[in-house]
PDB file of C-alpha atoms in Angstrom:
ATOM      1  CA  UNK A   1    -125.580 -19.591  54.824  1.00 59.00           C
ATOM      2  CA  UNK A   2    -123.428 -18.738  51.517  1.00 63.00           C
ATOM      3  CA  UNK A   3    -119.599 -18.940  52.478  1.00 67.00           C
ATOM      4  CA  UNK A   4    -117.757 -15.572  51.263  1.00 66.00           C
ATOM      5  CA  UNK A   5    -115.438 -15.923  48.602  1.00 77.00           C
ATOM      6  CA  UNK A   6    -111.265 -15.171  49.600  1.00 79.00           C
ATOM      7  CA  UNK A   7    -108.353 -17.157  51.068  1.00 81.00           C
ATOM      8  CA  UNK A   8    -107.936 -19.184  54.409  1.00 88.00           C
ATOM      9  CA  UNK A   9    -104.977 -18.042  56.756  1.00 90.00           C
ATOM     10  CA  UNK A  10    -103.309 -21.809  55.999  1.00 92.00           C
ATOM     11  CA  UNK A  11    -103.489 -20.790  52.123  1.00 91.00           C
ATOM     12  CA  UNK A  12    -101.908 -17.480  52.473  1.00 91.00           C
ATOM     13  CA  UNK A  13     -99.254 -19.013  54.622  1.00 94.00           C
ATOM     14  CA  UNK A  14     -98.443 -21.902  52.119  1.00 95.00           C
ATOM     15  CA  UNK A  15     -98.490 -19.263  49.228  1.00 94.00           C
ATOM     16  CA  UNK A  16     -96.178 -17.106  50.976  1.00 95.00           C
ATOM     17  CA  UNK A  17     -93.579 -20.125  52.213  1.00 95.00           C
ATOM     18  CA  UNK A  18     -93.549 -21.117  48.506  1.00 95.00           C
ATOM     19  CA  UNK A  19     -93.054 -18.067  47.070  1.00 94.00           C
ATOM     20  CA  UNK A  20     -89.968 -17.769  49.561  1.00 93.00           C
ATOM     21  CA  UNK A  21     -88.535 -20.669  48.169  1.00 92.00           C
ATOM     22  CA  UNK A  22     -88.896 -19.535  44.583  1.00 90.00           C
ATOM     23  CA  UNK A  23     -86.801 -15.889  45.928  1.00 87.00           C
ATOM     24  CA  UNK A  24     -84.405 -18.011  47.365  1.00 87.00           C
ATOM     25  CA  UNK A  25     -83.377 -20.157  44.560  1.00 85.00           C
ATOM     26  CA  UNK A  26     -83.535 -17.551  41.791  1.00 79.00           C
ATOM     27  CA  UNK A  27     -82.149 -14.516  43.391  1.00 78.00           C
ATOM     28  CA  UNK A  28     -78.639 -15.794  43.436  1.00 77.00           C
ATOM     29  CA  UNK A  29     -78.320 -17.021  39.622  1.00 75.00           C
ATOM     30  CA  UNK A  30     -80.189 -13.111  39.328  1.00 79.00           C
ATOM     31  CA  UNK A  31     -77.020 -11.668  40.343  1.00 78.00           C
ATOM     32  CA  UNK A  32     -74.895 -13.742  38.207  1.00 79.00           C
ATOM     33  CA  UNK A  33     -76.902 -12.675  35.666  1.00 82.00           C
ATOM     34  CA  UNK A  34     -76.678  -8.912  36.855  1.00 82.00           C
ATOM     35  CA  UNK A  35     -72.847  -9.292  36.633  1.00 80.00           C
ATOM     36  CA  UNK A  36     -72.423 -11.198  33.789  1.00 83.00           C
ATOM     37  CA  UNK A  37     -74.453  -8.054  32.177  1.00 85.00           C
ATOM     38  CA  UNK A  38     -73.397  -5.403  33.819  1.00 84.00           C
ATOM     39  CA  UNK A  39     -69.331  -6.985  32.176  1.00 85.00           C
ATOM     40  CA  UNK A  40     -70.508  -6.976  28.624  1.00 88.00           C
ATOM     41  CA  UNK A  41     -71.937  -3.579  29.085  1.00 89.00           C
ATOM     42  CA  UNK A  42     -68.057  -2.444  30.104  1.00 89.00           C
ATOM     43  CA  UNK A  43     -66.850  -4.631  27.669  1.00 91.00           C
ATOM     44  CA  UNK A  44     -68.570  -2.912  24.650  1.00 93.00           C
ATOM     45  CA  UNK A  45     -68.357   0.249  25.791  1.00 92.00           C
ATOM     46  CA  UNK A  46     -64.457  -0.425  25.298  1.00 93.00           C
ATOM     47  CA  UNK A  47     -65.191  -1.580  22.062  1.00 95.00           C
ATOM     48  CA  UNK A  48     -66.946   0.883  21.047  1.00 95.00           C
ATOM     49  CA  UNK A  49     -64.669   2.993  21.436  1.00 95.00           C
ATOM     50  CA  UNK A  50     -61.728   1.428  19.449  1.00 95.00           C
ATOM     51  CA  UNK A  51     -63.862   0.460  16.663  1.00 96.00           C
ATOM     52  CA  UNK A  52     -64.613   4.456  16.424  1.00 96.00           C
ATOM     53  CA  UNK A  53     -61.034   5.236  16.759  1.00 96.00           C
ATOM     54  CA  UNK A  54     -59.981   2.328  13.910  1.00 95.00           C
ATOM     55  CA  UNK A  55     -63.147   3.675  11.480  1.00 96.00           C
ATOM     56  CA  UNK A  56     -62.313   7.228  12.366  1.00 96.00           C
ATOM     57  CA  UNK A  57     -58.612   7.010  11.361  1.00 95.00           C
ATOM     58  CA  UNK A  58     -59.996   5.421   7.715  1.00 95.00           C
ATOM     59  CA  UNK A  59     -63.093   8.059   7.222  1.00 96.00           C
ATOM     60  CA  UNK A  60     -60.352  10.244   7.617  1.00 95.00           C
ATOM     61  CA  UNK A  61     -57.295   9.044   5.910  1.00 96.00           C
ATOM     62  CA  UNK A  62     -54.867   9.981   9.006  1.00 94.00           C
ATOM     63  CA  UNK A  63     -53.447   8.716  12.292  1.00 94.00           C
ATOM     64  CA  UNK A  64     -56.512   8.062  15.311  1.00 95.00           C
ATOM     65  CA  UNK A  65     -55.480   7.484  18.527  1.00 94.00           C
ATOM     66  CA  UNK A  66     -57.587   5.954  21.563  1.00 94.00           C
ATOM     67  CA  UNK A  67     -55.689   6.533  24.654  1.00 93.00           C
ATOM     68  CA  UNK A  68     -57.043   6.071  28.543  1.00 92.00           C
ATOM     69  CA  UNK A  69     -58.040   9.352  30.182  1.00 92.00           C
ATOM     70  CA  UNK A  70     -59.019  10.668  33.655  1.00 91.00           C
ATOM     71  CA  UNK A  71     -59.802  13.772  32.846  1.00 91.00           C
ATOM     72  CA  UNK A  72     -61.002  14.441  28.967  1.00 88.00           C
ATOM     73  CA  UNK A  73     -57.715  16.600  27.460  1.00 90.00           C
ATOM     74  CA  UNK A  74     -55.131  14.449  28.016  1.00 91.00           C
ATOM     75  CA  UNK A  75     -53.787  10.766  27.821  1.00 91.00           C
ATOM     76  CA  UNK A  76     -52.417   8.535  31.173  1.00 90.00           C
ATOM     77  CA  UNK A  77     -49.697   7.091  31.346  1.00 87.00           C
ATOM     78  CA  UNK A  78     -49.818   6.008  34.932  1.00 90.00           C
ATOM     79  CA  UNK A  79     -49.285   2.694  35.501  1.00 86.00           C
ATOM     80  CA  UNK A  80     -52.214   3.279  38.221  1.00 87.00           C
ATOM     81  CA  UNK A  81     -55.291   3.790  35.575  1.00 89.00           C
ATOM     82  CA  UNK A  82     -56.616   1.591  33.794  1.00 89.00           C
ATOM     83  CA  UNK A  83     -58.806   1.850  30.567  1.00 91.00           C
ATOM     84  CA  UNK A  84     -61.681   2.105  33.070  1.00 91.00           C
ATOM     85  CA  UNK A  85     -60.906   6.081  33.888  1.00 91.00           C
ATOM     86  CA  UNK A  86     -61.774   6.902  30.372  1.00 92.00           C
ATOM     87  CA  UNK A  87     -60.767   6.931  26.852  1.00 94.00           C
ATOM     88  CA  UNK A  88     -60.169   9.843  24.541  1.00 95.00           C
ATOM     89  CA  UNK A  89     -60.340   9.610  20.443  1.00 96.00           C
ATOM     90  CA  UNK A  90     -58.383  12.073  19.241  1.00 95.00           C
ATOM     91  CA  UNK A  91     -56.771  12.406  15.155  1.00 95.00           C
ATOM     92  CA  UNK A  92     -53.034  12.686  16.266  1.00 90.00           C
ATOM     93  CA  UNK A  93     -51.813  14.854  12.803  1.00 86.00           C
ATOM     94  CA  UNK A  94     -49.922  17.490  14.064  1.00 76.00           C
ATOM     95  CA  UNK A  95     -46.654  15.634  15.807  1.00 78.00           C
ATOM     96  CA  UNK A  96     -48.245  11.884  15.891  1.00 78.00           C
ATOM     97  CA  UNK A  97     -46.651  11.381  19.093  1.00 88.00           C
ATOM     98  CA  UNK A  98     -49.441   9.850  20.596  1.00 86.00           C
ATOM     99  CA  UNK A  99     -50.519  12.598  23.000  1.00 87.00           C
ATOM    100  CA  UNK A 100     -53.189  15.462  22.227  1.00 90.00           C
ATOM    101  CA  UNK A 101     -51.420  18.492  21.250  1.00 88.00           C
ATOM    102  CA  UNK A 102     -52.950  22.122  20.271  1.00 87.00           C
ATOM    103  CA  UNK A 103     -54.447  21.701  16.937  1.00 87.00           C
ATOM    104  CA  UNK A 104     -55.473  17.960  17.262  1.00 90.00           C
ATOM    105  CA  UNK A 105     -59.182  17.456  17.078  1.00 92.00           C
ATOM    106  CA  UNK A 106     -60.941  15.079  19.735  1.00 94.00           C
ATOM    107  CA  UNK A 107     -63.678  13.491  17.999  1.00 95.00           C
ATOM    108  CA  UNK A 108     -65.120  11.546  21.211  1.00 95.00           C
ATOM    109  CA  UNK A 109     -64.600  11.537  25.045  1.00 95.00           C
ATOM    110  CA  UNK A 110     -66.308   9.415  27.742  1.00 92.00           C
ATOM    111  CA  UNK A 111     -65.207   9.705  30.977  1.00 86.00           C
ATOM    112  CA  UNK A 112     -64.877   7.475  33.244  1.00 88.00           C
ATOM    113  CA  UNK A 113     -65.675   4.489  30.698  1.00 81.00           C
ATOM    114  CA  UNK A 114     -66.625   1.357  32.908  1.00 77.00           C
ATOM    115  CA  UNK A 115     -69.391   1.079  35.714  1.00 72.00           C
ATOM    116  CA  UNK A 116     -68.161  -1.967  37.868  1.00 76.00           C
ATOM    117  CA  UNK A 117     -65.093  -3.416  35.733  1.00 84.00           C
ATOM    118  CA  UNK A 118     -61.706  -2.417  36.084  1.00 86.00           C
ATOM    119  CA  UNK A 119     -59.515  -2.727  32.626  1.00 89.00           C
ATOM    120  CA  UNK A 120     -55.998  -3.263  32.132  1.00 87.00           C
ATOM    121  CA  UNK A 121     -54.114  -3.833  29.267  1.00 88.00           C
ATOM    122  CA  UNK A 122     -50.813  -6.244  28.388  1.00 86.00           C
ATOM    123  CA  UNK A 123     -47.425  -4.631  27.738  1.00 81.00           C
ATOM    124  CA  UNK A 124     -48.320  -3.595  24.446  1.00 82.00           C
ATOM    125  CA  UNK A 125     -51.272  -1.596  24.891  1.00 86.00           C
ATOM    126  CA  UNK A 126     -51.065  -0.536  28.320  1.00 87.00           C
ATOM    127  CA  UNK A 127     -52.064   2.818  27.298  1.00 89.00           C
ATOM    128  CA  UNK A 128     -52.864   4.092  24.272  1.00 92.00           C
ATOM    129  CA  UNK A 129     -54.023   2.411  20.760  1.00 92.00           C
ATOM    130  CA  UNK A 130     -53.359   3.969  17.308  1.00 93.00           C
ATOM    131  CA  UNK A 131     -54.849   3.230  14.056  1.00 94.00           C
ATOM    132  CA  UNK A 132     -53.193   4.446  10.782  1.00 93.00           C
ATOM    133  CA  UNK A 133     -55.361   5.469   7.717  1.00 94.00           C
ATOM    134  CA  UNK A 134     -55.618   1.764   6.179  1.00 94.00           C
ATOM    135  CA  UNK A 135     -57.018   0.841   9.350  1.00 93.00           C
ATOM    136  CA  UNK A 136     -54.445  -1.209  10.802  1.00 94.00           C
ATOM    137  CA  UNK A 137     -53.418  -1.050  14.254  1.00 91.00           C
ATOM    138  CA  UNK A 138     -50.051   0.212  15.533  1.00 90.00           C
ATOM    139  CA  UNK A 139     -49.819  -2.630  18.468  1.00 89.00           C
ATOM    140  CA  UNK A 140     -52.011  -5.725  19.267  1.00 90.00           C
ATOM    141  CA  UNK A 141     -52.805  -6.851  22.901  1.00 91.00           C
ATOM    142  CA  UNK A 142     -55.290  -7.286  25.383  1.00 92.00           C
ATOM    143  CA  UNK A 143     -57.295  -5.744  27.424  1.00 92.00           C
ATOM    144  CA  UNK A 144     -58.805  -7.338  30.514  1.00 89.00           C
ATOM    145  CA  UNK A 145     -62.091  -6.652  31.726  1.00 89.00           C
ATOM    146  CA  UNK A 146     -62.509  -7.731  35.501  1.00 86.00           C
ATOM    147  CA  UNK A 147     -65.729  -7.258  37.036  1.00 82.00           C
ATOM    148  CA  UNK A 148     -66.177  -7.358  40.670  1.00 74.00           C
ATOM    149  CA  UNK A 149     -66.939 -11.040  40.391  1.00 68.00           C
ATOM    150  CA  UNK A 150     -64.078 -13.198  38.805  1.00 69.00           C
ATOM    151  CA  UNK A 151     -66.333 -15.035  36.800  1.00 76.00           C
ATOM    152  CA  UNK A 152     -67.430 -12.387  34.231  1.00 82.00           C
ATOM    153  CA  UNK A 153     -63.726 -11.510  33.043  1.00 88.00           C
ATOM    154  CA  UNK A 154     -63.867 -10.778  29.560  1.00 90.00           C
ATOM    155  CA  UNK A 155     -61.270  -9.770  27.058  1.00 91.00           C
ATOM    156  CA  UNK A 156     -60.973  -6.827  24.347  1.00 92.00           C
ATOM    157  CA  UNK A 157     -58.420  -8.278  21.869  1.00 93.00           C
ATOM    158  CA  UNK A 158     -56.750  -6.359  19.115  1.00 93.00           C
ATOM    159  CA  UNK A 159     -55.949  -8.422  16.331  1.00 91.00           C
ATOM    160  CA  UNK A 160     -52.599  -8.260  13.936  1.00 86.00           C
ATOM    161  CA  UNK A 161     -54.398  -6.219  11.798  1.00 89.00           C
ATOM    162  CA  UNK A 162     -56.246  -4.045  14.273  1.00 89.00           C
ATOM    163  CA  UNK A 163     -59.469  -5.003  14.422  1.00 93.00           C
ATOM    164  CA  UNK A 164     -60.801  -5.095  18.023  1.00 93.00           C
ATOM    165  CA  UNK A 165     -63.214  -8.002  19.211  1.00 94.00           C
ATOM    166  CA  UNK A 166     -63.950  -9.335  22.704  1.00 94.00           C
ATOM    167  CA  UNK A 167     -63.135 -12.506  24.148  1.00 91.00           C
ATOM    168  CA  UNK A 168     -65.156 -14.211  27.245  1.00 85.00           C
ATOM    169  CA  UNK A 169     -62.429 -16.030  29.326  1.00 73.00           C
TER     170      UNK A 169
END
């Protein structure tokens, strides 16, 4: 009699309580690495965004301003939003006053910016960012970027000269 080719019930079990043990060990550092992603995807989205508003305001030769935004037309200035609501780029020529005004032309929206992070900046850039036409930035600060889990904060920092880069805390 030829035995038939397959698995034993005692080999499918031992496959299947190893396996388990492989899930169970990996799927925690998975979502670590799920967060830690899912913070530098916020993070340079932010980025992103400034460095348009600093290269836009040279390309240009005028005032840029980045300011948070819940709806698309106009800048926040409640304490309540964060940067995470949205950001408008806007050239701010007409009154540079920092706000969008009729005649000002937005050059990029995205609405709401971040996916899981919430973002808040310091004192000095708690709301809105402007470059001038050199490049260099009317305020430096920070900007925090707090995921959901504390140990993916990162930080947008804008330098002296107004050059944005981020900073893992």
């Amino acid at each position: 009699m030829s035995r038939g080719r397959g698995f034993t019930l005692i080999e499918l079990l031992v496959a299947i309580a190893v396996a388990s043990i492989l899930l169970a060990v990996a799927v925690p550092s998975f979502r670590g690495l799920i967060a830690s992603n899912r913070s530098s995807s916020d993070a340079n989205a932010l980025l992103s965004m400034f460095m348009l508003a600093r290269s836009e305001a040279i390309k240009r030769n005028t005032v840029v301003v980045a300011c948070k935004s819940t709806d698309g037309a106009s800048c926040s200035t409640e304490t309540t939003i964060g940067w995470d609501a949205g950001i408008v780029v806007f050239v701010d020529n007409v009154t540079t006053n920092d706000k969008i005004d009729s005649g000002e032309t937005i050059i990029h929206v995205r609405v709401p910016l971040a996916q899981v992070s919430e973002m808040t900046g310091n004192s000095q850039i708690k709301d809105v960012m402007s470059y001038l036409p050199t490049g260099r930035g009317t305020k430096n600060g920070t900007i925090t970027i707090d995921p959901s889990e504390s140990a993916h904060v990162r930080s947008l920092v804008i330098s002296p000269a107004g050059r944005p880069y981020i900073k893992k805390s």
